[in-house]
């Protein structure tokens, strides 16, 4: 169980959604995350960069059918930060 700790970096709406999506899978393609959030490439890239700089996610690039695709993964630190943030939110609302 992660220690409850409010994380202002994760709290931003889109970053919270990114972490929530990635928490349940090993990795997810950038385009799938983009579609789930209904945002543009540039908006998603901005949030991904912030999470990557914090060490919360990693990116890997692979070529498939002659196209380079980007995959996102939540790191262990990212998972702990996300779960801690969710625990803090639950404490705030009394759950």
N, CA, C and O atoms as a Tinker XYZ file with bonds, in Angstrom:
   380  protein
     1  N      0.839000   -1.187000    0.000000    73     2
     2  CA     0.000000    0.000000    0.000000    64     1     3
     3  C      0.884000    1.250000    0.000000    63     2     4     5
     4  O      1.798000    1.379000    0.814000    81     3
     5  N      0.602000    2.143000   -0.903000    73     3     6
     6  CA     1.372000    3.382000   -1.004000    64     5     7
     7  C      0.964000    4.352000    0.099000    63     6     8     9
     8  O     -0.199000    4.415000    0.496000    81     7
     9  N      1.937000    5.095000    0.576000    73     7    10
    10  CA     1.690000    6.111000    1.602000    64     9    11
    11  C      0.926000    7.273000    0.977000    63    10    12    13
    12  O      1.284000    7.747000   -0.101000    81    11
    13  N     -0.125000    7.731000    1.651000    73    11    14
    14  CA    -0.915000    8.855000    1.159000    64    13    15
    15  C     -0.046000   10.102000    1.082000    63    14    16    17
    16  O      0.533000   10.539000    2.076000    81    15
    17  N      0.032000   10.658000   -0.109000    73    15    18
    18  CA     0.846000   11.854000   -0.315000    64    17    19
    19  C      0.297000   12.598000   -1.533000    63    18    20    21
    20  O      0.393000   12.110000   -2.660000    81    19
    21  N     -0.273000   13.768000   -1.303000    73    19    22
    22  CA    -0.809000   14.579000   -2.389000    64    21    23
    23  C      0.339000   15.006000   -3.297000    63    22    24    25
    24  O      1.343000   15.537000   -2.822000    81    23
    25  N      0.195000   14.776000   -4.596000    73    23    26
    26  CA     1.240000   15.106000   -5.561000    64    25    27
    27  C      0.696000   16.124000   -6.562000    63    26    28    29
    28  O     -0.083000   15.761000   -7.442000    81    27
    29  N      1.097000   17.398000   -6.441000    73    27    30
    30  CA     0.571000   18.419000   -7.346000    64    29    31
    31  C      0.904000   18.174000   -8.817000    63    30    32    33
    32  O      0.165000   18.621000   -9.694000    81    31
    33  N      1.997000   17.476000   -9.101000    73    31    34
    34  CA     2.335000   17.172000  -10.490000    64    33    35
    35  C      1.308000   16.219000  -11.087000    63    34    36    37
    36  O      0.851000   16.422000  -12.212000    81    35
    37  N      0.949000   15.196000  -10.352000    73    35    38
    38  CA    -0.024000   14.214000  -10.843000    64    37    39
    39  C     -1.435000   14.784000  -10.827000    63    38    40    41
    40  O     -2.272000   14.374000  -11.631000    81    39
    41  N     -1.710000   15.717000   -9.932000    73    39    42
    42  CA    -3.074000   16.199000   -9.727000    64    41    43
    43  C     -3.690000   16.861000  -10.958000    63    42    44    45
    44  O     -4.912000   16.852000  -11.111000    81    43
    45  N     -2.877000   17.428000  -11.827000    73    43    46
    46  CA    -3.426000   18.043000  -13.045000    64    45    47
    47  C     -4.278000   17.009000  -13.781000    63    46    48    49
    48  O     -3.869000   15.862000  -13.959000    81    47
    49  N     -5.453000   17.429000  -14.199000    73    47    50
    50  CA    -6.465000   16.520000  -14.760000    64    49    51
    51  C     -5.905000   15.520000  -15.783000    63    50    52    53
    52  O     -6.086000   14.312000  -15.628000    81    51
    53  N     -5.233000   16.012000  -16.816000    73    51    54
    54  CA    -4.731000   15.112000  -17.851000    64    53    55
    55  C     -3.645000   14.178000  -17.325000    63    54    56    57
    56  O     -3.602000   13.010000  -17.711000    81    55
    57  N     -2.772000   14.667000  -16.458000    73    55    58
    58  CA    -1.714000   13.810000  -15.916000    64    57    59
    59  C     -2.290000   12.741000  -14.998000    63    58    60    61
    60  O     -1.795000   11.614000  -14.966000    81    59
    61  N     -3.326000   13.085000  -14.258000    73    59    62
    62  CA    -3.995000   12.094000  -13.416000    64    61    63
    63  C     -4.607000   11.000000  -14.284000    63    62    64    65
    64  O     -4.514000    9.817000  -13.955000    81    63
    65  N     -5.222000   11.388000  -15.372000    73    63    66
    66  CA    -5.806000   10.406000  -16.291000    64    65    67
    67  C     -4.730000    9.532000  -16.941000    63    66    68    69
    68  O     -4.921000    8.325000  -17.091000    81    67
    69  N     -3.619000   10.125000  -17.323000    73    67    70
    70  CA    -2.526000    9.353000  -17.927000    64    69    71
    71  C     -2.049000    8.287000  -16.940000    63    70    72    73
    72  O     -1.906000    7.119000  -17.301000    81    71
    73  N     -1.807000    8.689000  -15.709000    73    71    74
    74  CA    -1.342000    7.736000  -14.691000    64    73    75
    75  C     -2.378000    6.651000  -14.448000    63    74    76    77
    76  O     -2.027000    5.480000  -14.305000    81    75
    77  N     -3.647000    7.026000  -14.399000    73    75    78
    78  CA    -4.713000    6.049000  -14.179000    64    77    79
    79  C     -4.752000    5.024000  -15.311000    63    78    80    81
    80  O     -4.920000    3.830000  -15.064000    81    79
    81  N     -4.597000    5.484000  -16.543000    73    79    82
    82  CA    -4.591000    4.561000  -17.688000    64    81    83
    83  C     -3.398000    3.615000  -17.635000    63    82    84    85
    84  O     -3.536000    2.415000  -17.871000    81    83
    85  N     -2.226000    4.164000  -17.324000    73    83    86
    86  CA    -1.006000    3.363000  -17.361000    64    85    87
    87  C     -0.855000    2.444000  -16.149000    63    86    88    89
    88  O     -0.128000    1.452000  -16.214000    81    87
    89  N     -1.527000    2.760000  -15.055000    73    87    90
    90  CA    -1.380000    1.974000  -13.835000    64    89    91
    91  C     -1.851000    0.535000  -14.012000    63    90    92    93
    92  O     -1.340000   -0.374000  -13.358000    81    91
    93  N     -2.814000    0.332000  -14.888000    73    91    94
    94  CA    -3.398000   -0.999000  -15.030000    64    93    95
    95  C     -2.802000   -1.836000  -16.169000    63    94    96    97
    96  O     -3.230000   -2.967000  -16.401000    81    95
    97  N     -1.814000   -1.276000  -16.879000    73    95    98
    98  CA    -1.210000   -2.003000  -18.005000    64    97    99
    99  C      0.316000   -1.888000  -17.945000    63    98   100   101
   100  O      0.857000   -1.012000  -17.270000    81    99
   101  N      0.985000   -2.765000  -18.645000    73    99   102
   102  CA     2.449000   -2.699000  -18.711000    64   101   103
   103  C      2.893000   -1.501000  -19.543000    63   102   104   105
   104  O      3.869000   -0.833000  -19.203000    81   103
   105  N      2.180000   -1.229000  -20.629000    73   103   106
   106  CA     2.485000   -0.098000  -21.499000    64   105   107
   107  C      1.279000    0.190000  -22.375000    63   106   108   109
   108  O      0.416000   -0.666000  -22.569000    81   107
   109  N      1.231000    1.403000  -22.899000    73   107   110
   110  CA     0.135000    1.796000  -23.771000    64   109   111
   111  C      0.691000    2.717000  -24.851000    63   110   112   113
   112  O      1.540000    3.565000  -24.579000    81   111
   113  N      0.211000    2.545000  -26.058000    73   111   114
   114  CA     0.675000    3.366000  -27.164000    64   113   115
   115  C      0.180000    4.807000  -27.010000    63   114   116   117
   116  O     -0.946000    5.052000  -26.579000    81   115
   117  N      1.042000    5.741000  -27.370000    73   115   118
   118  CA     0.750000    7.174000  -27.286000    64   117   119
   119  C     -0.604000    7.493000  -27.918000    63   118   120   121
   120  O     -1.400000    8.227000  -27.333000    81   119
   121  N     -0.869000    6.952000  -29.100000    73   119   122
   122  CA    -2.117000    7.270000  -29.807000    64   121   123
   123  C     -3.345000    6.783000  -29.055000    63   122   124   125
   124  O     -4.405000    7.404000  -29.140000    81   123
   125  N     -3.226000    5.696000  -28.330000    73   123   126
   126  CA    -4.347000    5.175000  -27.542000    64   125   127
   127  C     -4.614000    6.104000  -26.350000    63   126   128   129
   128  O     -5.764000    6.425000  -26.050000    81   127
   129  N     -3.552000    6.525000  -25.684000    73   127   130
   130  CA    -3.699000    7.469000  -24.566000    64   129   131
   131  C     -4.329000    8.761000  -25.080000    63   130   132   133
   132  O     -5.236000    9.308000  -24.452000    81   131
   133  N     -3.851000    9.241000  -26.213000    73   131   134
   134  CA    -4.378000   10.465000  -26.817000    64   133   135
   135  C     -5.875000   10.335000  -27.084000    63   134   136   137
   136  O     -6.640000   11.253000  -26.785000    81   135
   137  N     -6.293000    9.211000  -27.639000    73   135   138
   138  CA    -7.709000    8.988000  -27.931000    64   137   139
   139  C     -8.536000    8.907000  -26.641000    63   138   140   141
   140  O     -9.642000    9.444000  -26.578000    81   139
   141  N     -8.009000    8.247000  -25.632000    73   139   142
   142  CA    -8.728000    8.120000  -24.362000    64   141   143
   143  C     -8.936000    9.480000  -23.693000    63   142   144   145
   144  O     -9.978000    9.718000  -23.083000    81   143
   145  N     -7.964000   10.356000  -23.804000    73   143   146
   146  CA    -8.048000   11.673000  -23.178000    64   145   147
   147  C     -8.721000   12.712000  -24.080000    63   146   148   149
   148  O     -9.090000   13.790000  -23.614000    81   147
   149  N     -8.881000   12.394000  -25.353000    73   147   150
   150  CA    -9.453000   13.326000  -26.338000    64   149   151
   151  C     -8.687000   14.647000  -26.361000    63   150   152   153
   152  O     -9.268000   15.728000  -26.264000    81   151
   153  N     -7.359000   14.525000  -26.492000    73   151   154
   154  CA    -6.495000   15.705000  -26.570000    64   153   155
   155  C     -5.650000   15.625000  -27.831000    63   154   156   157
   156  O     -5.592000   14.590000  -28.495000    81   155
   157  N     -5.001000   16.728000  -28.146000    73   155   158
   158  CA    -4.110000   16.768000  -29.303000    64   157   159
   159  C     -2.758000   16.158000  -28.962000    63   158   160   161
   160  O     -2.445000   15.931000  -27.793000    81   159
   161  N     -1.961000   15.896000  -29.991000    73   159   162
   162  CA    -0.598000   15.398000  -29.785000    64   161   163
   163  C      0.201000   16.347000  -28.901000    63   162   164   165
   164  O      0.908000   15.912000  -27.993000    81   163
   165  N      0.086000   17.638000  -29.169000    73   163   166
   166  CA     0.900000   18.602000  -28.429000    64   165   167
   167  C      0.499000   18.681000  -26.957000    63   166   168   169
   168  O      1.365000   18.807000  -26.092000    81   167
   169  N     -0.784000   18.611000  -26.662000    73   167   170
   170  CA    -1.232000   18.643000  -25.266000    64   169   171
   171  C     -0.735000   17.399000  -24.540000    63   170   172   173
   172  O     -0.210000   17.493000  -23.430000    81   171
   173  N     -0.898000   16.238000  -25.160000    73   171   174
   174  CA    -0.436000   15.010000  -24.519000    64   173   175
   175  C      1.077000   15.028000  -24.355000    63   174   176   177
   176  O      1.587000   14.636000  -23.305000    81   175
   177  N      1.794000   15.472000  -25.365000    73   175   178
   178  CA     3.256000   15.534000  -25.285000    64   177   179
   179  C      3.720000   16.390000  -24.117000    63   178   180   181
   180  O      4.672000   16.029000  -23.425000    81   179
   181  N      3.066000   17.506000  -23.892000    73   179   182
   182  CA     3.417000   18.400000  -22.789000    64   181   183
   183  C      3.275000   17.684000  -21.446000    63   182   184   185
   184  O      4.156000   17.780000  -20.593000    81   183
   185  N      2.180000   16.976000  -21.263000    73   183   186
   186  CA     1.946000   16.278000  -19.995000    64   185   187
   187  C      2.870000   15.072000  -19.843000    63   186   188   189
   188  O      3.355000   14.789000  -18.748000    81   187
   189  N      3.107000   14.376000  -20.926000    73   187   190
   190  CA     4.019000   13.230000  -20.898000    64   189   191
   191  C      5.428000   13.695000  -20.526000    63   190   192   193
   192  O      6.112000   13.047000  -19.734000    81   191
   193  N      5.854000   14.814000  -21.098000    73   191   194
   194  CA     7.190000   15.343000  -20.796000    64   193   195
   195  C      7.331000   15.670000  -19.310000    63   194   196   197
   196  O      8.359000   15.366000  -18.705000    81   195
   197  N      6.316000   16.280000  -18.724000    73   195   198
   198  CA     6.359000   16.611000  -17.300000    64   197   199
   199  C      6.463000   15.345000  -16.448000    63   198   200   201
   200  O      7.243000   15.297000  -15.496000    81   199
   201  N      5.687000   14.333000  -16.788000    73   199   202
   202  CA     5.728000   13.071000  -16.034000    64   201   203
   203  C      7.057000   12.346000  -16.248000    63   202   204   205
   204  O      7.592000   11.735000  -15.323000    81   203
   205  N      7.581000   12.416000  -17.461000    73   203   206
   206  CA     8.866000   11.776000  -17.755000    64   205   207
   207  C      9.995000   12.466000  -16.994000    63   206   208   209
   208  O     10.866000   11.795000  -16.439000    81   207
   209  N      9.990000   13.781000  -16.963000    73   207   210
   210  CA    11.039000   14.522000  -16.248000    64   209   211
   211  C     11.010000   14.224000  -14.751000    63   210   212   213
   212  O     12.047000   14.278000  -14.090000    81   211
   213  N      9.842000   13.913000  -14.218000    73   211   214
   214  CA     9.717000   13.568000  -12.795000    64   213   215
   215  C     10.115000   12.117000  -12.532000    63   214   216   217
   216  O     10.217000   11.696000  -11.380000    81   215
   217  N     10.340000   11.355000  -13.608000    73   215   218
   218  CA    10.691000    9.948000  -13.449000    64   217   219
   219  C      9.483000    9.049000  -13.242000    63   218   220   221
   220  O      9.620000    7.912000  -12.790000    81   219
   221  N      8.290000    9.561000  -13.574000    73   219   222
   222  CA     7.065000    8.803000  -13.361000    64   221   223
   223  C      6.687000    7.906000  -14.538000    63   222   224   225
   224  O      6.007000    6.896000  -14.354000    81   223
   225  N      7.117000    8.263000  -15.726000    73   223   226
   226  CA     6.849000    7.412000  -16.883000    64   225   227
   227  C      8.101000    7.310000  -17.742000    63   226   228   229
   228  O      8.999000    8.150000  -17.680000    81   227
   229  N      8.129000    6.257000  -18.539000    73   227   230
   230  CA     9.191000    6.092000  -19.526000    64   229   231
   231  C      8.547000    5.965000  -20.904000    63   230   232   233
   232  O      7.409000    5.516000  -21.043000    81   231
   233  N      9.300000    6.368000  -21.899000    73   231   234
   234  CA     8.855000    6.257000  -23.280000    64   233   235
   235  C      9.766000    5.283000  -24.007000    63   234   236   237
   236  O     10.973000    5.248000  -23.772000    81   235
   237  N      9.180000    4.501000  -24.882000    73   235   238
   238  CA     9.989000    3.670000  -25.763000    64   237   239
   239  C      9.428000    3.819000  -27.168000    63   238   240   241
   240  O      8.217000    3.920000  -27.364000    81   239
   241  N     10.317000    3.831000  -28.126000    73   239   242
   242  CA     9.909000    3.992000  -29.521000    64   241   243
   243  C     10.227000    2.705000  -30.271000    63   242   244   245
   244  O     11.329000    2.165000  -30.172000    81   243
   245  N      9.246000    2.230000  -31.018000    73   243   246
   246  CA     9.417000    1.017000  -31.813000    64   245   247
   247  C      8.815000    1.246000  -33.196000    63   246   248   249
   248  O      7.858000    2.003000  -33.360000    81   247
   249  N      9.389000    0.585000  -34.166000    73   247   250
   250  CA     8.883000    0.684000  -35.524000    64   249   251
   251  C      7.948000   -0.485000  -35.798000    63   250   252   253
   252  O      8.261000   -1.644000  -35.525000    81   251
   253  N      6.793000   -0.139000  -36.344000    73   251   254
   254  CA     5.793000   -1.144000  -36.695000    64   253   255
   255  C      5.186000   -0.734000  -38.032000    63   254   256   257
   256  O      4.689000    0.382000  -38.184000    81   255
   257  N      5.231000   -1.639000  -38.990000    73   255   258
   258  CA     4.703000   -1.367000  -40.326000    64   257   259
   259  C      5.277000   -0.073000  -40.899000    63   258   260   261
   260  O      4.551000    0.759000  -41.442000    81   259
   261  N      6.585000    0.078000  -40.768000    73   259   262
   262  CA     7.355000    1.206000  -41.297000    64   261   263
   263  C      7.014000    2.538000  -40.636000    63   262   264   265
   264  O      7.373000    3.594000  -41.157000    81   263
   265  N      6.327000    2.502000  -39.500000    73   263   266
   266  CA     6.017000    3.737000  -38.762000    64   265   267
   267  C      6.570000    3.629000  -37.357000    63   266   268   269
   268  O      6.464000    2.585000  -36.713000    81   267
   269  N      7.150000    4.698000  -36.893000    73   267   270
   270  CA     7.650000    4.714000  -35.526000    64   269   271
   271  C      6.498000    5.044000  -34.580000    63   270   272   273
   272  O      5.754000    6.002000  -34.787000    81   271
   273  N      6.372000    4.228000  -33.543000    73   271   274
   274  CA     5.302000    4.417000  -32.564000    64   273   275
   275  C      5.923000    4.599000  -31.185000    63   274   276   277
   276  O      6.966000    4.023000  -30.874000    81   275
   277  N      5.269000    5.403000  -30.373000    73   275   278
   278  CA     5.755000    5.678000  -29.025000    64   277   279
   279  C      4.849000    4.974000  -28.025000    63   278   280   281
   280  O      3.623000    5.046000  -28.109000    81   279
   281  N      5.481000    4.294000  -27.080000    73   279   282
   282  CA     4.773000    3.568000  -26.030000    64   281   283
   283  C      5.120000    4.193000  -24.692000    63   282   284   285
   284  O      6.267000    4.576000  -24.462000    81   283
   285  N      4.141000    4.298000  -23.812000    73   283   286
   286  CA     4.307000    4.893000  -22.495000    64   285   287
   287  C      4.166000    3.816000  -21.422000    63   286   288   289
   288  O      3.314000    2.933000  -21.524000    81   287
   289  N      4.999000    3.897000  -20.409000    73   287   290
   290  CA     4.929000    2.972000  -19.276000    64   289   291
   291  C      5.074000    3.765000  -17.988000    63   290   292   293
   292  O      5.857000    4.713000  -17.917000    81   291
   293  N      4.320000    3.375000  -16.978000    73   291   294
   294  CA     4.455000    3.972000  -15.657000    64   293   295
   295  C      5.633000    3.302000  -14.955000    63   294   296   297
   296  O      5.713000    2.074000  -14.922000    81   295
   297  N      6.537000    4.085000  -14.400000    73   295   298
   298  CA     7.670000    3.523000  -13.657000    64   297   299
   299  C      7.188000    3.104000  -12.266000    63   298   300   301
   300  O      6.062000    3.406000  -11.871000    81   299
   301  N      8.041000    2.418000  -11.545000    73   299   302
   302  CA     7.697000    2.040000  -10.164000    64   301   303
   303  C      7.498000    3.300000   -9.321000    63   302   304   305
   304  O      6.555000    3.372000   -8.533000    81   303
   305  N      8.368000    4.281000   -9.478000    73   303   306
   306  CA     8.200000    5.553000   -8.763000    64   305   307
   307  C      6.884000    6.225000   -9.153000    63   306   308   309
   308  O      6.188000    6.784000   -8.306000    81   307
   309  N      6.558000    6.167000  -10.424000    73   307   310
   310  CA     5.306000    6.747000  -10.898000    64   309   311
   311  C      4.096000    6.045000  -10.325000    63   310   312   313
   312  O      3.113000    6.683000   -9.947000    81   311
   313  N      4.174000    4.724000  -10.262000    73   311   314
   314  CA     3.070000    3.951000   -9.689000    64   313   315
   315  C      2.877000    4.293000   -8.210000    63   314   316   317
   316  O      1.753000    4.496000   -7.751000    81   315
   317  N      3.990000    4.354000   -7.472000    73   315   318
   318  CA     3.891000    4.693000   -6.049000    64   317   319
   319  C      3.355000    6.112000   -5.850000    63   318   320   321
   320  O      2.544000    6.348000   -4.955000    81   319
   321  N      3.801000    7.051000   -6.676000    73   319   322
   322  CA     3.328000    8.429000   -6.576000    64   321   323
   323  C      1.835000    8.503000   -6.903000    63   322   324   325
   324  O      1.078000    9.190000   -6.216000    81   323
   325  N      1.418000    7.797000   -7.944000    73   323   326
   326  CA     0.004000    7.789000   -8.335000    64   325   327
   327  C     -0.858000    7.177000   -7.237000    63   326   328   329
   328  O     -1.868000    7.760000   -6.845000    81   327
   329  N     -0.468000    6.017000   -6.744000    73   327   330
   330  CA    -1.251000    5.357000   -5.701000    64   329   331
   331  C     -1.270000    6.185000   -4.418000    63   330   332   333
   332  O     -2.290000    6.238000   -3.732000    81   331
   333  N     -0.150000    6.831000   -4.088000    73   331   334
   334  CA    -0.109000    7.715000   -2.934000    64   333   335
   335  C     -1.018000    8.913000   -3.103000    63   334   336   337
   336  O     -1.663000    9.352000   -2.151000    81   335
   337  N     -1.070000    9.442000   -4.320000    73   335   338
   338  CA    -1.937000   10.581000   -4.608000    64   337   339
   339  C     -3.403000   10.177000   -4.478000    63   338   340   341
   340  O     -4.199000   10.903000   -3.883000    81   339
   341  N     -3.754000    9.028000   -5.029000    73   339   342
   342  CA    -5.131000    8.532000   -4.924000    64   341   343
   343  C     -5.499000    8.320000   -3.453000    63   342   344   345
   344  O     -6.607000    8.657000   -3.037000    81   343
   345  N     -4.578000    7.765000   -2.668000    73   343   346
   346  CA    -4.831000    7.568000   -1.236000    64   345   347
   347  C     -5.054000    8.907000   -0.536000    63   346   348   349
   348  O     -5.922000    9.021000    0.329000    81   347
   349  N     -4.269000    9.918000   -0.911000    73   347   350
   350  CA    -4.441000   11.254000   -0.317000    64   349   351
   351  C     -5.790000   11.847000   -0.689000    63   350   352   353
   352  O     -6.445000   12.470000    0.148000    81   351
   353  N     -6.208000   11.663000   -1.927000    73   351   354
   354  CA    -7.522000   12.155000   -2.348000    64   353   355
   355  C     -8.638000   11.466000   -1.566000    63   354   356   357
   356  O     -9.619000   12.097000   -1.176000    81   355
   357  N     -8.474000   10.171000   -1.346000    73   355   358
   358  CA    -9.478000    9.432000   -0.559000    64   357   359
   359  C     -9.544000    9.965000    0.868000    63   358   360   361
   360  O    -10.628000   10.086000    1.439000    81   359
   361  N     -8.400000   10.278000    1.437000    73   359   362
   362  CA    -8.381000   10.858000    2.789000    64   361   363
   363  C     -9.092000   12.206000    2.802000    63   362   364   365
   364  O     -9.837000   12.509000    3.734000    81   363
   365  N     -8.866000   13.006000    1.779000    73   363   366
   366  CA    -9.474000   14.331000    1.709000    64   365   367
   367  C    -11.003000   14.221000    1.681000    63   366   368   369
   368  O    -11.700000   14.993000    2.339000    81   367
   369  N    -11.506000   13.267000    0.923000    73   367   370
   370  CA   -12.974000   13.134000    0.793000    64   369   371
   371  C    -13.570000   12.186000    1.838000    63   370   372   373
   372  O    -14.779000   11.954000    1.855000    81   371
   373  N    -12.726000   11.647000    2.695000    73   371   374
   374  CA   -13.217000   10.824000    3.789000    64   373   375
   375  C    -13.549000    9.393000    3.434000    63   374   376   377
   376  O    -14.418000    8.788000    4.062000    81   375
   377  N    -12.877000    8.838000    2.439000    73   375   378
   378  CA   -13.114000    7.425000    2.073000    64   377   379
   379  C    -12.070000    6.533000    2.675000    63   378   380
   380  O    -12.107000    5.318000    2.476000    81   379
